[in-house]
Amino acid sequence: MKKKVLTVDDSRTIRNMLLVTLNNAGFETIQAEDGVEGLEVLEGCNPDVIVTDINMPRLDGFGFIEGVRKNDKYRAIPILVLTTESDAEKKNRARQAGATGWIVKPFDPTKLIDAIERVTA
């Protein structure tokens, strides 16, 4: 059975790159444009892993991660942060919110797939 990945990013370009990368690697990909939509979509899709940006309108990645972690049903889902940010303070904040890993954009498709495989094993 295909593993499901929920991607949350306000950039259409990044969403398209993620869609192609993940689908080519055999994943089922569900997409959302920001944290608010991410939490709405999460309800019906029950993903194996979430890949989220940090800087987004309406609800940023930190708020989204906290929203996911508040719900017991989703507490165990790995969350990978995919962002242009590389600041240690932000990484720490994401980790405290409940993020599993951190990948800096632009992403290497092979490394992203490896990271997803690792956290969903």
PDB file of N, CA and C in Angstrom, residues 58-110:
ATOM      1  N   ARG A  58      -1.859  33.076   7.119  1.00  0.00           N
ATOM      2  CA  ARG A  58      -2.958  32.560   7.944  1.00  0.00           C
ATOM      3  C   ARG A  58      -2.485  31.770   9.153  1.00  0.00           C
ATOM      4  N   LEU A  59      -1.782  30.654   8.956  1.00  0.00           N
ATOM      5  CA  LEU A  59      -1.249  29.879  10.078  1.00  0.00           C
ATOM      6  C   LEU A  59       0.111  29.342   9.650  1.00  0.00           C
ATOM      7  N   ASP A  60       1.154  29.776  10.354  1.00  0.00           N
ATOM      8  CA  ASP A  60       2.508  29.354   9.960  1.00  0.00           C
ATOM      9  C   ASP A  60       2.782  27.904  10.371  1.00  0.00           C
ATOM     10  N   GLY A  61       3.959  27.418  10.007  1.00  0.00           N
ATOM     11  CA  GLY A  61       4.325  26.036  10.287  1.00  0.00           C
ATOM     12  C   GLY A  61       4.342  25.696  11.764  1.00  0.00           C
ATOM     13  N   PHE A  62       4.801  26.644  12.595  1.00  0.00           N
ATOM     14  CA  PHE A  62       4.834  26.394  14.041  1.00  0.00           C
ATOM     15  C   PHE A  62       3.414  26.144  14.566  1.00  0.00           C
ATOM     16  N   GLY A  63       2.499  27.029  14.189  1.00  0.00           N
ATOM     17  CA  GLY A  63       1.102  26.896  14.611  1.00  0.00           C
ATOM     18  C   GLY A  63       0.466  25.631  14.068  1.00  0.00           C
ATOM     19  N   PHE A  64       0.809  25.291  12.824  1.00  0.00           N
ATOM     20  CA  PHE A  64       0.288  24.070  12.208  1.00  0.00           C
ATOM     21  C   PHE A  64       0.775  22.832  12.972  1.00  0.00           C
ATOM     22  N   ILE A  65       2.083  22.779  13.249  1.00  0.00           N
ATOM     23  CA  ILE A  65       2.654  21.633  13.973  1.00  0.00           C
ATOM     24  C   ILE A  65       1.995  21.500  15.351  1.00  0.00           C
ATOM     25  N   GLU A  66       1.845  22.633  16.047  1.00  0.00           N
ATOM     26  CA  GLU A  66       1.191  22.611  17.360  1.00  0.00           C
ATOM     27  C   GLU A  66      -0.247  22.108  17.240  1.00  0.00           C
ATOM     28  N   GLY A  67      -0.935  22.546  16.178  1.00  0.00           N
ATOM     29  CA  GLY A  67      -2.317  22.105  15.944  1.00  0.00           C
ATOM     30  C   GLY A  67      -2.399  20.602  15.706  1.00  0.00           C
ATOM     31  N   VAL A  68      -1.460  20.074  14.960  1.00  0.00           N
ATOM     32  CA  VAL A  68      -1.420  18.628  14.699  1.00  0.00           C
ATOM     33  C   VAL A  68      -1.155  17.880  16.007  1.00  0.00           C
ATOM     34  N   ARG A  69      -0.171  18.340  16.759  1.00  0.00           N
ATOM     35  CA  ARG A  69       0.248  17.646  17.990  1.00  0.00           C
ATOM     36  C   ARG A  69      -0.782  17.730  19.112  1.00  0.00           C
ATOM     37  N   LYS A  70      -1.695  18.711  19.047  1.00  0.00           N
ATOM     38  CA  LYS A  70      -2.742  18.836  20.068  1.00  0.00           C
ATOM     39  C   LYS A  70      -3.715  17.666  20.008  1.00  0.00           C
ATOM     40  N   ASN A  71      -3.842  17.067  18.824  1.00  0.00           N
ATOM     41  CA  ASN A  71      -4.807  15.997  18.621  1.00  0.00           C
ATOM     42  C   ASN A  71      -4.127  14.636  18.821  1.00  0.00           C
ATOM     43  N   ASP A  72      -4.591  13.866  19.805  1.00  0.00           N
ATOM     44  CA  ASP A  72      -3.999  12.559  20.105  1.00  0.00           C
ATOM     45  C   ASP A  72      -3.930  11.650  18.885  1.00  0.00           C
ATOM     46  N   LYS A  73      -4.936  11.772  18.040  1.00  0.00           N
ATOM     47  CA  LYS A  73      -5.030  10.929  16.841  1.00  0.00           C
ATOM     48  C   LYS A  73      -3.816  11.113  15.915  1.00  0.00           C
ATOM     49  N   TYR A  74      -3.220  12.315  15.928  1.00  0.00           N
ATOM     50  CA  TYR A  74      -2.125  12.634  15.005  1.00  0.00           C
ATOM     51  C   TYR A  74      -0.769  12.773  15.694  1.00  0.00           C
ATOM     52  N   ARG A  75      -0.734  12.508  16.998  1.00  0.00           N
ATOM     53  CA  ARG A  75       0.485  12.750  17.770  1.00  0.00           C
ATOM     54  C   ARG A  75       1.690  11.968  17.245  1.00  0.00           C
ATOM     55  N   ALA A  76       1.457  10.773  16.701  1.00  0.00           N
ATOM     56  CA  ALA A  76       2.563   9.902  16.262  1.00  0.00           C
ATOM     57  C   ALA A  76       3.009  10.143  14.817  1.00  0.00           C
ATOM     58  N   ILE A  77       2.298  10.984  14.079  1.00  0.00           N
ATOM     59  CA  ILE A  77       2.672  11.219  12.670  1.00  0.00           C
ATOM     60  C   ILE A  77       3.969  12.025  12.603  1.00  0.00           C
ATOM     61  N   PRO A  78       4.991  11.514  11.903  1.00  0.00           N
ATOM     62  CA  PRO A  78       6.228  12.290  11.759  1.00  0.00           C
ATOM     63  C   PRO A  78       5.968  13.577  10.962  1.00  0.00           C
ATOM     64  N   ILE A  79       6.602  14.664  11.379  1.00  0.00           N
ATOM     65  CA  ILE A  79       6.470  15.942  10.677  1.00  0.00           C
ATOM     66  C   ILE A  79       7.857  16.425  10.285  1.00  0.00           C
ATOM     67  N   LEU A  80       8.078  16.575   8.983  1.00  0.00           N
ATOM     68  CA  LEU A  80       9.331  17.119   8.474  1.00  0.00           C
ATOM     69  C   LEU A  80       9.105  18.563   8.073  1.00  0.00           C
ATOM     70  N   VAL A  81       9.969  19.451   8.537  1.00  0.00           N
ATOM     71  CA  VAL A  81       9.883  20.858   8.172  1.00  0.00           C
ATOM     72  C   VAL A  81      10.757  21.072   6.936  1.00  0.00           C
ATOM     73  N   LEU A  82      10.158  21.649   5.896  1.00  0.00           N
ATOM     74  CA  LEU A  82      10.883  21.951   4.657  1.00  0.00           C
ATOM     75  C   LEU A  82      10.814  23.470   4.482  1.00  0.00           C
ATOM     76  N   THR A  83      11.945  24.147   4.674  1.00  0.00           N
ATOM     77  CA  THR A  83      11.916  25.609   4.719  1.00  0.00           C
ATOM     78  C   THR A  83      13.227  26.227   4.249  1.00  0.00           C
ATOM     79  N   THR A  84      13.191  27.505   3.933  1.00  0.00           N
ATOM     80  CA  THR A  84      14.411  28.234   3.575  1.00  0.00           C
ATOM     81  C   THR A  84      15.164  28.634   4.842  1.00  0.00           C
ATOM     82  N   GLU A  85      14.503  28.536   5.995  1.00  0.00           N
ATOM     83  CA  GLU A  85      15.101  28.924   7.267  1.00  0.00           C
ATOM     84  C   GLU A  85      16.157  27.905   7.700  1.00  0.00           C
ATOM     85  N   SER A  86      17.263  28.399   8.256  1.00  0.00           N
ATOM     86  CA  SER A  86      18.257  27.466   8.792  1.00  0.00           C
ATOM     87  C   SER A  86      18.693  27.907  10.186  1.00  0.00           C
ATOM     88  N   ASP A  87      17.953  28.822  10.760  1.00  0.00           N
ATOM     89  CA  ASP A  87      18.235  29.400  12.061  1.00  0.00           C
ATOM     90  C   ASP A  87      18.045  28.370  13.194  1.00  0.00           C
ATOM     91  N   ALA A  88      19.056  28.211  14.039  1.00  0.00           N
ATOM     92  CA  ALA A  88      19.012  27.223  15.129  1.00  0.00           C
ATOM     93  C   ALA A  88      17.828  27.456  16.073  1.00  0.00           C
ATOM     94  N   GLU A  89      17.522  28.734  16.328  1.00  0.00           N
ATOM     95  CA  GLU A  89      16.412  29.068  17.221  1.00  0.00           C
ATOM     96  C   GLU A  89      15.082  28.570  16.646  1.00  0.00           C
ATOM     97  N   LYS A  90      14.902  28.741  15.323  1.00  0.00           N
ATOM     98  CA  LYS A  90      13.665  28.289  14.668  1.00  0.00           C
ATOM     99  C   LYS A  90      13.595  26.761  14.642  1.00  0.00           C
ATOM    100  N   LYS A  91      14.754  26.124  14.415  1.00  0.00           N
ATOM    101  CA  LYS A  91      14.791  24.651  14.428  1.00  0.00           C
ATOM    102  C   LYS A  91      14.368  24.149  15.806  1.00  0.00           C
ATOM    103  N   ASN A  92      14.891  24.792  16.833  1.00  0.00           N
ATOM    104  CA  ASN A  92      14.577  24.405  18.197  1.00  0.00           C
ATOM    105  C   ASN A  92      13.089  24.613  18.487  1.00  0.00           C
ATOM    106  N   ARG A  93      12.566  25.744  18.022  1.00  0.00           N
ATOM    107  CA  ARG A  93      11.143  26.036  18.233  1.00  0.00           C
ATOM    108  C   ARG A  93      10.269  24.994  17.536  1.00  0.00           C
ATOM    109  N   ALA A  94      10.674  24.609  16.311  1.00  0.00           N
ATOM    110  CA  ALA A  94       9.919  23.595  15.560  1.00  0.00           C
ATOM    111  C   ALA A  94       9.975  22.256  16.295  1.00  0.00           C
ATOM    112  N   ARG A  95      11.156  21.919  16.809  1.00  0.00           N
ATOM    113  CA  ARG A  95      11.321  20.656  17.543  1.00  0.00           C
ATOM    114  C   ARG A  95      10.435  20.658  18.791  1.00  0.00           C
ATOM    115  N   GLN A  96      10.416  21.810  19.497  1.00  0.00           N
ATOM    116  CA  GLN A  96       9.582  21.912  20.702  1.00  0.00           C
ATOM    117  C   GLN A  96       8.097  21.811  20.354  1.00  0.00           C
ATOM    118  N   ALA A  97       7.721  22.307  19.181  1.00  0.00           N
ATOM    119  CA  ALA A  97       6.324  22.234  18.744  1.00  0.00           C
ATOM    120  C   ALA A  97       5.954  20.798  18.378  1.00  0.00           C
ATOM    121  N   GLY A  98       6.974  19.999  18.036  1.00  0.00           N
ATOM    122  CA  GLY A  98       6.693  18.594  17.716  1.00  0.00           C
ATOM    123  C   GLY A  98       7.222  18.119  16.380  1.00  0.00           C
ATOM    124  N   ALA A  99       8.078  18.912  15.718  1.00  0.00           N
ATOM    125  CA  ALA A  99       8.638  18.489  14.427  1.00  0.00           C
ATOM    126  C   ALA A  99       9.631  17.343  14.630  1.00  0.00           C
ATOM    127  N   THR A 100       9.674  16.463  13.643  1.00  0.00           N
ATOM    128  CA  THR A 100      10.540  15.287  13.689  1.00  0.00           C
ATOM    129  C   THR A 100      11.886  15.573  13.036  1.00  0.00           C
ATOM    130  N   GLY A 101      11.871  16.374  11.955  1.00  0.00           N
ATOM    131  CA  GLY A 101      13.090  16.655  11.221  1.00  0.00           C
ATOM    132  C   GLY A 101      13.021  17.982  10.492  1.00  0.00           C
ATOM    133  N   TRP A 102      14.127  18.391   9.887  1.00  0.00           N
ATOM    134  CA  TRP A 102      14.279  19.713   9.292  1.00  0.00           C
ATOM    135  C   TRP A 102      15.053  19.590   7.987  1.00  0.00           C
ATOM    136  N   ILE A 103      14.502  20.053   6.893  1.00  0.00           N
ATOM    137  CA  ILE A 103      15.169  20.017   5.590  1.00  0.00           C
ATOM    138  C   ILE A 103      15.159  21.428   5.017  1.00  0.00           C
ATOM    139  N   VAL A 104      16.310  21.896   4.561  1.00  0.00           N
ATOM    140  CA  VAL A 104      16.408  23.255   4.032  1.00  0.00           C
ATOM    141  C   VAL A 104      16.164  23.255   2.524  1.00  0.00           C
ATOM    142  N   LYS A 105      15.352  24.233   2.066  1.00  0.00           N
ATOM    143  CA  LYS A 105      15.110  24.432   0.631  1.00  0.00           C
ATOM    144  C   LYS A 105      16.301  25.164   0.038  1.00  0.00           C
ATOM    145  N   PRO A 106      16.610  24.980  -1.238  1.00  0.00           N
ATOM    146  CA  PRO A 106      15.967  24.023  -2.144  1.00  0.00           C
ATOM    147  C   PRO A 106      16.327  22.596  -1.730  1.00  0.00           C
ATOM    148  N   PHE A 107      15.360  21.679  -1.838  1.00  0.00           N
ATOM    149  CA  PHE A 107      15.597  20.331  -1.345  1.00  0.00           C
ATOM    150  C   PHE A 107      16.154  19.416  -2.434  1.00  0.00           C
ATOM    151  N   ASP A 108      16.915  18.443  -1.975  1.00  0.00           N
ATOM    152  CA  ASP A 108      17.447  17.393  -2.831  1.00  0.00           C
ATOM    153  C   ASP A 108      16.393  16.272  -2.796  1.00  0.00           C
ATOM    154  N   PRO A 109      15.769  15.949  -3.943  1.00  0.00           N
ATOM    155  CA  PRO A 109      14.702  14.938  -3.960  1.00  0.00           C
ATOM    156  C   PRO A 109      15.101  13.613  -3.297  1.00  0.00           C
ATOM    157  N   THR A 110      16.317  13.157  -3.545  1.00  0.00           N
ATOM    158  CA  THR A 110      16.775  11.885  -2.966  1.00  0.00           C
ATOM    159  C   THR A 110      16.840  11.959  -1.445  1.00  0.00           C
TER     160      THR A 110
END
